[in-house]
mmCIF file of C-alpha atoms and ligand atoms in Angstrom:
data_model
loop_
_atom_site.group_PDB
_atom_site.id
_atom_site.type_symbol
_atom_site.label_atom_id
_atom_site.label_comp_id
_atom_site.label_asym_id
_atom_site.label_seq_id
_atom_site.Cartn_x
_atom_site.Cartn_y
_atom_site.Cartn_z
ATOM 1 C CA MET A 1 50.015 -9.688 44.342
ATOM 2 C CA LYS A 2 50.334 -6.328 46.047
ATOM 3 C CA THR A 3 52.403 -5.949 49.026
ATOM 4 C CA PRO A 4 50.845 -4.178 52.048
ATOM 5 C CA ASN A 5 52.620 -1.438 54.089
ATOM 6 C CA VAL A 6 55.749 -1.688 52.097
ATOM 7 C CA PRO A 7 58.003 1.130 52.889
ATOM 8 C CA LYS A 8 58.635 3.272 49.904
ATOM 9 C CA VAL A 9 62.186 3.756 48.709
ATOM 10 C CA THR A 10 63.207 7.634 48.961
ATOM 11 C CA THR A 11 66.224 9.393 47.608
ATOM 12 C CA HIS A 12 67.013 9.344 51.145
ATOM 13 C CA VAL A 13 67.000 5.738 51.539
ATOM 14 C CA LEU A 14 69.123 5.474 48.668
ATOM 15 C CA ASN A 15 71.700 7.824 50.121
ATOM 16 C CA GLU A 16 71.614 5.636 53.365
ATOM 17 C CA MET A 17 72.293 2.380 51.370
ATOM 18 C CA LYS A 18 75.379 4.166 49.910
ATOM 19 C CA VAL A 19 76.739 5.368 53.199
ATOM 20 C CA ARG A 20 76.155 1.579 54.495
ATOM 21 C CA GLY A 21 77.825 -0.197 51.522
ATOM 22 C CA LYS A 22 74.765 -1.546 50.468
ATOM 23 C CA LYS A 23 74.236 -2.201 46.677
ATOM 24 C CA ILE A 24 71.249 -0.426 44.863
ATOM 25 C CA SER A 25 69.360 -2.521 41.895
ATOM 26 C CA MET A 26 67.699 -0.555 39.282
ATOM 27 C CA LEU A 27 65.929 -1.676 36.059
ATOM 28 C CA THR A 28 63.585 -0.199 33.497
ATOM 29 C CA SER A 29 59.829 -0.682 32.981
ATOM 30 C CA TYR A 30 57.415 1.122 30.573
ATOM 31 C CA ASP A 31 54.076 -0.524 31.318
ATOM 32 C CA TYR A 32 52.054 -1.318 34.337
ATOM 33 C CA SER A 33 52.329 -5.136 34.317
ATOM 34 C CA MET A 34 55.920 -5.363 34.177
ATOM 35 C CA ALA A 35 56.437 -2.550 36.785
ATOM 36 C CA ARG A 36 54.126 -4.610 39.111
ATOM 37 C CA ILE A 37 56.447 -7.658 38.678
ATOM 38 C CA VAL A 38 59.808 -5.624 38.986
ATOM 39 C CA ASP A 39 58.301 -4.034 42.075
ATOM 40 C CA CYS A 40 57.211 -7.013 43.759
ATOM 41 C CA ALA A 41 60.441 -8.443 43.169
ATOM 42 C CA GLY A 42 61.914 -5.885 45.412
ATOM 43 C CA ILE A 43 63.827 -3.837 42.862
ATOM 44 C CA ASP A 44 64.975 -0.283 44.430
ATOM 45 C CA VAL A 45 64.331 1.897 41.429
ATOM 46 C CA ILE A 46 62.343 1.604 38.571
ATOM 47 C CA LEU A 47 63.643 3.800 35.414
ATOM 48 C CA VAL A 48 61.076 4.979 32.786
ATOM 49 C CA GLY A 49 64.219 5.082 30.422
ATOM 50 C CA ASP A 50 64.088 7.000 27.078
ATOM 51 C CA SER A 51 65.130 3.495 25.835
ATOM 52 C CA ALA A 52 61.279 3.125 25.448
ATOM 53 C CA SER A 53 61.981 4.535 22.135
ATOM 54 C CA ASN A 54 63.943 1.619 21.284
ATOM 55 C CA VAL A 55 62.363 -1.307 22.976
ATOM 56 C CA MET A 56 58.726 -0.353 23.123
ATOM 57 C CA ALA A 57 58.471 1.684 19.781
ATOM 58 C CA GLY A 58 61.309 0.236 17.517
ATOM 59 C CA HIS A 59 63.168 3.562 16.645
ATOM 60 C CA LYS A 60 66.795 2.983 16.096
ATOM 61 C CA THR A 61 67.690 5.866 18.788
ATOM 62 C CA THR A 62 66.436 7.268 21.751
ATOM 63 C CA LEU A 63 65.693 10.741 20.234
ATOM 64 C CA PRO A 64 62.236 10.405 18.763
ATOM 65 C CA VAL A 65 60.286 9.532 22.122
ATOM 66 C CA THR A 66 58.124 12.511 22.953
ATOM 67 C CA LEU A 67 57.300 13.853 26.433
ATOM 68 C CA ASN A 68 53.697 12.839 26.124
ATOM 69 C CA GLU A 69 54.772 9.250 25.289
ATOM 70 C CA MET A 70 56.727 9.393 28.255
ATOM 71 C CA ILE A 71 54.265 10.693 30.388
ATOM 72 C CA TYR A 72 52.140 7.536 29.197
ATOM 73 C CA HIS A 73 54.605 5.258 29.867
ATOM 74 C CA ALA A 74 55.719 6.650 33.356
ATOM 75 C CA SER A 75 51.995 7.039 34.696
ATOM 76 C CA SER A 76 51.329 3.147 33.716
ATOM 77 C CA VAL A 77 54.602 2.368 35.840
ATOM 78 C CA THR A 78 53.892 4.341 38.853
ATOM 79 C CA ARG A 79 50.343 2.799 38.885
ATOM 80 C CA GLY A 80 52.048 -0.607 38.937
ATOM 81 C CA SER A 81 54.732 0.030 41.488
ATOM 82 C CA GLU A 82 54.239 0.723 45.357
ATOM 83 C CA ARG A 83 57.794 0.077 46.827
ATOM 84 C CA ALA A 84 60.455 1.400 44.197
ATOM 85 C CA LEU A 85 61.497 4.630 43.480
ATOM 86 C CA VAL A 86 60.302 5.677 40.099
ATOM 87 C CA VAL A 87 62.414 7.886 38.033
ATOM 88 C CA VAL A 88 61.553 9.196 34.509
ATOM 89 C CA ASP A 89 63.717 10.187 31.742
ATOM 90 C CA LEU A 90 63.373 13.966 30.224
ATOM 91 C CA PRO A 91 63.348 13.040 26.553
ATOM 92 C CA PHE A 92 65.475 14.856 24.104
ATOM 93 C CA GLY A 93 64.878 18.435 23.014
ATOM 94 C CA THR A 94 62.781 18.852 26.396
ATOM 95 C CA TYR A 95 65.293 20.310 28.653
ATOM 96 C CA GLN A 96 68.855 20.958 26.738
ATOM 97 C CA GLY A 97 69.443 24.737 26.219
ATOM 98 C CA ASN A 98 66.331 26.106 27.909
ATOM 99 C CA SER A 99 66.044 25.997 31.679
ATOM 100 C CA ARG A 100 62.468 27.270 31.944
ATOM 101 C CA LYS A 101 61.242 24.726 29.001
ATOM 102 C CA ALA A 102 63.063 22.160 31.032
ATOM 103 C CA LEU A 103 61.465 22.898 34.340
ATOM 104 C CA GLU A 104 57.774 22.933 32.483
ATOM 105 C CA SER A 105 58.949 19.481 31.111
ATOM 106 C CA ALA A 106 59.743 18.059 34.531
ATOM 107 C CA ILE A 107 56.686 19.379 36.118
ATOM 108 C CA ARG A 108 54.512 17.680 33.587
ATOM 109 C CA ILE A 109 55.976 14.398 34.168
ATOM 110 C CA MET A 110 55.780 14.983 38.054
ATOM 111 C CA LYS A 111 52.265 16.122 37.780
ATOM 112 C CA GLU A 112 50.896 13.991 35.264
ATOM 113 C CA SER A 113 52.673 10.464 35.772
ATOM 114 C CA SER A 114 53.022 10.529 39.877
ATOM 115 C CA ALA A 115 56.690 9.741 39.198
ATOM 116 C CA ASP A 116 59.237 10.296 42.114
ATOM 117 C CA ALA A 117 61.822 11.984 40.071
ATOM 118 C CA VAL A 118 63.525 12.727 36.738
ATOM 119 C CA LYS A 119 66.726 11.827 35.016
ATOM 120 C CA LEU A 120 68.873 14.131 32.715
ATOM 121 C CA GLU A 121 71.631 13.474 30.274
ATOM 122 C CA GLY A 122 74.796 15.791 30.306
ATOM 123 C CA GLY A 123 76.888 18.053 32.879
ATOM 124 C CA GLY A 124 77.809 21.626 32.510
ATOM 125 C CA GLU A 125 76.110 21.949 29.406
ATOM 126 C CA ILE A 126 72.698 21.347 31.244
ATOM 127 C CA ILE A 127 73.344 22.339 34.583
ATOM 128 C CA GLU A 128 70.896 25.504 34.361
ATOM 129 C CA SER A 129 68.245 23.330 33.582
ATOM 130 C CA VAL A 130 69.096 20.900 36.663
ATOM 131 C CA ILE A 131 69.438 24.261 38.745
ATOM 132 C CA ARG A 132 66.057 25.174 37.781
ATOM 133 C CA ILE A 133 64.106 21.770 38.253
ATOM 134 C CA LEU A 134 65.771 21.269 41.899
ATOM 135 C CA SER A 135 64.470 24.627 42.617
ATOM 136 C CA ALA A 136 61.151 23.564 42.205
ATOM 137 C CA GLY A 137 61.801 20.654 44.854
ATOM 138 C CA ILE A 138 62.095 17.870 41.813
ATOM 139 C CA PRO A 139 64.751 15.157 42.681
ATOM 140 C CA VAL A 140 66.940 15.040 39.505
ATOM 141 C CA MET A 141 69.211 11.855 38.729
ATOM 142 C CA GLY A 142 72.118 12.738 36.602
ATOM 143 C CA HIS A 143 73.599 10.703 33.687
ATOM 144 C CA LEU A 144 77.118 10.801 32.208
ATOM 145 C CA GLY A 145 79.375 8.817 29.972
ATOM 146 C CA LEU A 146 77.616 7.274 26.940
ATOM 147 C CA THR A 147 74.584 9.368 26.871
ATOM 148 C CA PRO A 148 72.338 8.071 24.084
ATOM 149 C CA GLN A 149 70.448 11.378 23.317
ATOM 150 C CA SER A 150 74.140 12.343 22.073
ATOM 151 C CA ILE A 151 74.590 9.633 19.427
ATOM 152 C CA HIS A 152 74.658 11.872 16.623
ATOM 153 C CA LYS A 153 77.563 13.945 18.369
ATOM 154 C CA PHE A 154 79.433 10.824 19.537
ATOM 155 C CA GLY A 155 78.738 8.657 15.964
ATOM 156 C CA THR A 156 79.238 5.584 17.856
ATOM 157 C CA TYR A 157 78.060 3.222 20.667
ATOM 158 C CA ARG A 158 81.618 2.492 21.947
ATOM 159 C CA VAL A 159 82.761 2.858 25.329
ATOM 160 C CA ARG A 160 83.481 6.329 26.638
ATOM 161 C CA ALA A 161 86.131 8.291 28.412
ATOM 162 C CA THR A 162 89.273 6.195 27.414
ATOM 163 C CA GLU A 163 91.350 9.378 26.833
ATOM 164 C CA PRO A 164 92.405 11.482 29.948
ATOM 165 C CA GLU A 165 90.613 14.565 28.293
ATOM 166 C CA GLU A 166 87.226 13.200 28.449
ATOM 167 C CA ALA A 167 88.065 11.161 31.837
ATOM 168 C CA LYS A 168 88.593 14.539 33.187
ATOM 169 C CA LYS A 169 85.619 16.287 31.792
ATOM 170 C CA ILE A 170 83.231 13.369 33.334
ATOM 171 C CA ILE A 171 84.988 13.637 36.677
ATOM 172 C CA ALA A 172 84.503 17.419 36.541
ATOM 173 C CA ASP A 173 80.380 16.988 35.759
ATOM 174 C CA ALA A 174 79.951 14.083 38.185
ATOM 175 C CA GLN A 175 81.431 16.491 40.736
ATOM 176 C CA LEU A 176 79.164 19.326 39.584
ATOM 177 C CA LEU A 177 75.791 17.421 39.508
ATOM 178 C CA ALA A 178 76.499 16.143 43.007
ATOM 179 C CA ASP A 179 77.348 19.607 44.250
ATOM 180 C CA THR A 180 74.529 20.857 42.639
ATOM 181 C CA GLY A 181 71.926 19.107 44.231
ATOM 182 C CA CYS A 182 71.253 15.800 42.016
ATOM 183 C CA PHE A 183 70.435 12.738 44.442
ATOM 184 C CA ALA A 184 72.140 10.082 42.342
ATOM 185 C CA LEU A 185 74.077 9.723 39.198
ATOM 186 C CA VAL A 186 74.023 7.054 36.151
ATOM 187 C CA LEU A 187 77.317 6.080 34.566
ATOM 188 C CA GLU A 188 77.153 4.326 31.181
ATOM 189 C CA LYS A 189 79.756 2.443 29.413
ATOM 190 C CA ILE A 190 82.921 4.115 31.092
ATOM 191 C CA PRO A 191 86.016 2.416 32.540
ATOM 192 C CA ALA A 192 85.375 0.358 35.486
ATOM 193 C CA LYS A 193 88.562 2.242 37.214
ATOM 194 C CA LEU A 194 87.369 5.896 36.129
ATOM 195 C CA ALA A 195 83.535 4.800 37.534
ATOM 196 C CA GLU A 196 85.024 3.442 40.889
ATOM 197 C CA LYS A 197 87.366 6.695 41.237
ATOM 198 C CA ILE A 198 84.275 8.902 40.610
ATOM 199 C CA THR A 199 81.869 6.510 43.157
ATOM 200 C CA LYS A 200 84.516 7.141 45.962
ATOM 201 C CA SER A 201 84.924 11.076 45.241
ATOM 202 C CA ILE A 202 81.284 12.137 45.414
ATOM 203 C CA LYS A 203 78.949 11.761 48.112
ATOM 204 C CA ILE A 204 75.593 10.745 45.976
ATOM 205 C CA PRO A 205 75.081 7.105 44.849
ATOM 206 C CA VAL A 206 76.334 6.215 41.482
ATOM 207 C CA ILE A 207 74.600 3.877 39.433
ATOM 208 C CA GLY A 208 76.423 1.741 36.557
ATOM 209 C CA ILE A 209 75.682 0.366 33.613
ATOM 210 C CA GLY A 210 78.588 -1.213 31.935
ATOM 211 C CA ALA A 211 80.863 0.834 34.529
ATOM 212 C CA GLY A 212 82.090 -2.487 36.357
ATOM 213 C CA ASN A 213 81.003 -3.287 40.049
ATOM 214 C CA LYS A 214 82.887 -0.827 42.099
ATOM 215 C CA VAL A 215 79.882 1.367 42.010
ATOM 216 C CA ASP A 216 77.206 1.925 44.440
ATOM 217 C CA GLY A 217 74.346 0.176 42.198
ATOM 218 C CA GLN A 218 73.706 -1.256 38.679
ATOM 219 C CA VAL A 219 71.010 -0.695 35.926
ATOM 220 C CA LEU A 220 70.182 -2.688 33.125
ATOM 221 C CA VAL A 221 67.203 -2.530 30.320
ATOM 222 C CA ILE A 222 64.678 -5.180 31.053
ATOM 223 C CA HIS A 223 63.958 -6.349 27.826
ATOM 224 C CA ASP A 224 67.755 -6.901 27.330
ATOM 225 C CA MET A 225 68.260 -8.641 30.767
ATOM 226 C CA LEU A 226 65.002 -10.946 29.883
ATOM 227 C CA GLY A 227 66.360 -11.630 26.296
ATOM 228 C CA ILE A 228 63.095 -10.109 24.617
ATOM 229 C CA ASN A 229 65.359 -7.977 22.734
ATOM 230 C CA GLN A 230 67.902 -10.279 20.958
ATOM 231 C CA ASP A 231 69.712 -7.661 18.605
ATOM 232 C CA PHE A 232 71.688 -6.237 21.234
ATOM 233 C CA SER A 233 74.954 -7.798 22.978
ATOM 234 C CA PRO A 234 77.502 -5.263 24.513
ATOM 235 C CA ARG A 235 79.785 -7.115 26.645
ATOM 236 C CA PHE A 236 78.188 -5.608 29.918
ATOM 237 C CA LEU A 237 75.171 -7.149 29.640
ATOM 238 C CA ARG A 238 74.019 -10.351 31.410
ATOM 239 C CA ARG A 239 70.992 -11.920 30.157
ATOM 240 C CA TYR A 240 68.846 -13.679 32.644
ATOM 241 C CA HIS A 241 66.368 -15.198 30.356
ATOM 242 C CA ASN A 242 65.454 -16.028 26.728
ATOM 243 C CA LEU A 243 62.061 -14.560 26.594
ATOM 244 C CA HIS A 244 62.237 -14.299 22.892
ATOM 245 C CA GLU A 245 62.599 -18.004 22.390
ATOM 246 C CA GLU A 246 60.208 -18.746 25.201
ATOM 247 C CA ILE A 247 57.301 -16.213 23.839
ATOM 248 C CA LYS A 248 57.945 -17.530 20.555
ATOM 249 C CA MET A 249 57.454 -20.939 21.356
ATOM 250 C CA ALA A 250 54.213 -20.446 23.358
ATOM 251 C CA VAL A 251 52.992 -18.297 20.540
ATOM 252 C CA GLU A 252 53.840 -21.270 17.946
ATOM 253 C CA LYS A 253 52.021 -24.048 20.281
ATOM 254 C CA TYR A 254 48.914 -21.480 20.606
ATOM 255 C CA ILE A 255 48.652 -21.303 16.818
ATOM 256 C CA ARG A 256 48.990 -25.049 16.464
ATOM 257 C CA ASP A 257 46.203 -25.617 18.932
ATOM 258 C CA VAL A 258 44.019 -23.354 17.090
ATOM 259 C CA LYS A 259 44.445 -24.912 13.795
ATOM 260 C CA ASN A 260 44.031 -28.318 15.305
ATOM 261 C CA VAL A 261 41.050 -27.165 16.942
ATOM 262 C CA ASP A 262 42.649 -28.263 20.237
ATOM 263 C CA PHE A 263 41.782 -24.768 21.665
ATOM 264 C CA PRO A 264 39.489 -24.066 23.487
ATOM 265 C CA ASN A 265 38.477 -27.561 24.716
ATOM 266 C CA GLU A 266 35.214 -28.259 26.637
ATOM 267 C CA ASN A 267 36.586 -27.112 29.994
ATOM 268 C CA GLU A 268 37.576 -23.883 28.367
ATOM 269 C CA GLN A 269 34.101 -22.648 26.885
ATOM 270 C CA TYR A 270 30.716 -21.730 28.253
HETATM 271 O O1 LIG B 301 66.909 4.801 28.838
HETATM 272 C C1 LIG B 301 67.372 4.116 29.519
HETATM 273 O O2 LIG B 301 67.162 2.875 29.530
HETATM 274 C C2 LIG B 301 68.844 4.668 30.413
HETATM 275 C C3 LIG B 301 69.235 3.423 31.065
HETATM 276 C C4 LIG B 301 70.217 2.656 30.189
HETATM 277 C C5 LIG B 301 70.141 3.994 32.105
HETATM 278 O O3 LIG B 301 69.042 5.664 30.461
#
């Protein structure tokens, strides 16, 4: 059921939440039906993550998902959400090393999906792209720490910035993204103490995933937190359901009913 006249969450609202110490909730969605449920539940931000590449398309990494595919997912999500701010990941290869291409990619997302903002992975190395996208009036969310589009550089999904040098770079990148005008920042899989330090030192909201609870909000991939996806169990993940098992049991029951000619019954036919 759609809720009438719900006030829309904006980047300004998120900033106010940080100032007032109110935590921000964020989850991914990739389709209309899930977005409707998540939005009705009152989530603040829906991320159309490039994790679609993993959980929707079955790829091993986030690299293969295309701009057209992200626009398809994002436009389905915006049709299903009224209240939440909808942020869309710019996929790998659409913004790195070419700020004009970055702007074109971001404009396509905003025009063709009616999203509210875009998210880019990286700091200093992509700052020209961030500046150019911001110059067109498109809100940008940053993403530092474990940035899955760089998995081939990292070689592992282990926790990032445990060494002082990488921690220093993340602190500097976070400040740079905030000073440049990003409206919020995702910190993924870094030590909780480092995330806390960054959260206190920058003015924009910091949303953590595997970054402890001293940040301004939390994000999870919905397939992971609902237990649809069973083969991903990092320490930071809390499972709120075991939907894999529940859906499997329902499908097994349906198969039994069909085979036993128990479905459809007299009331389920014309
Ligand atoms: O793609 C994604 O789902 C993300 C979150 C894990 C932050 O970037």
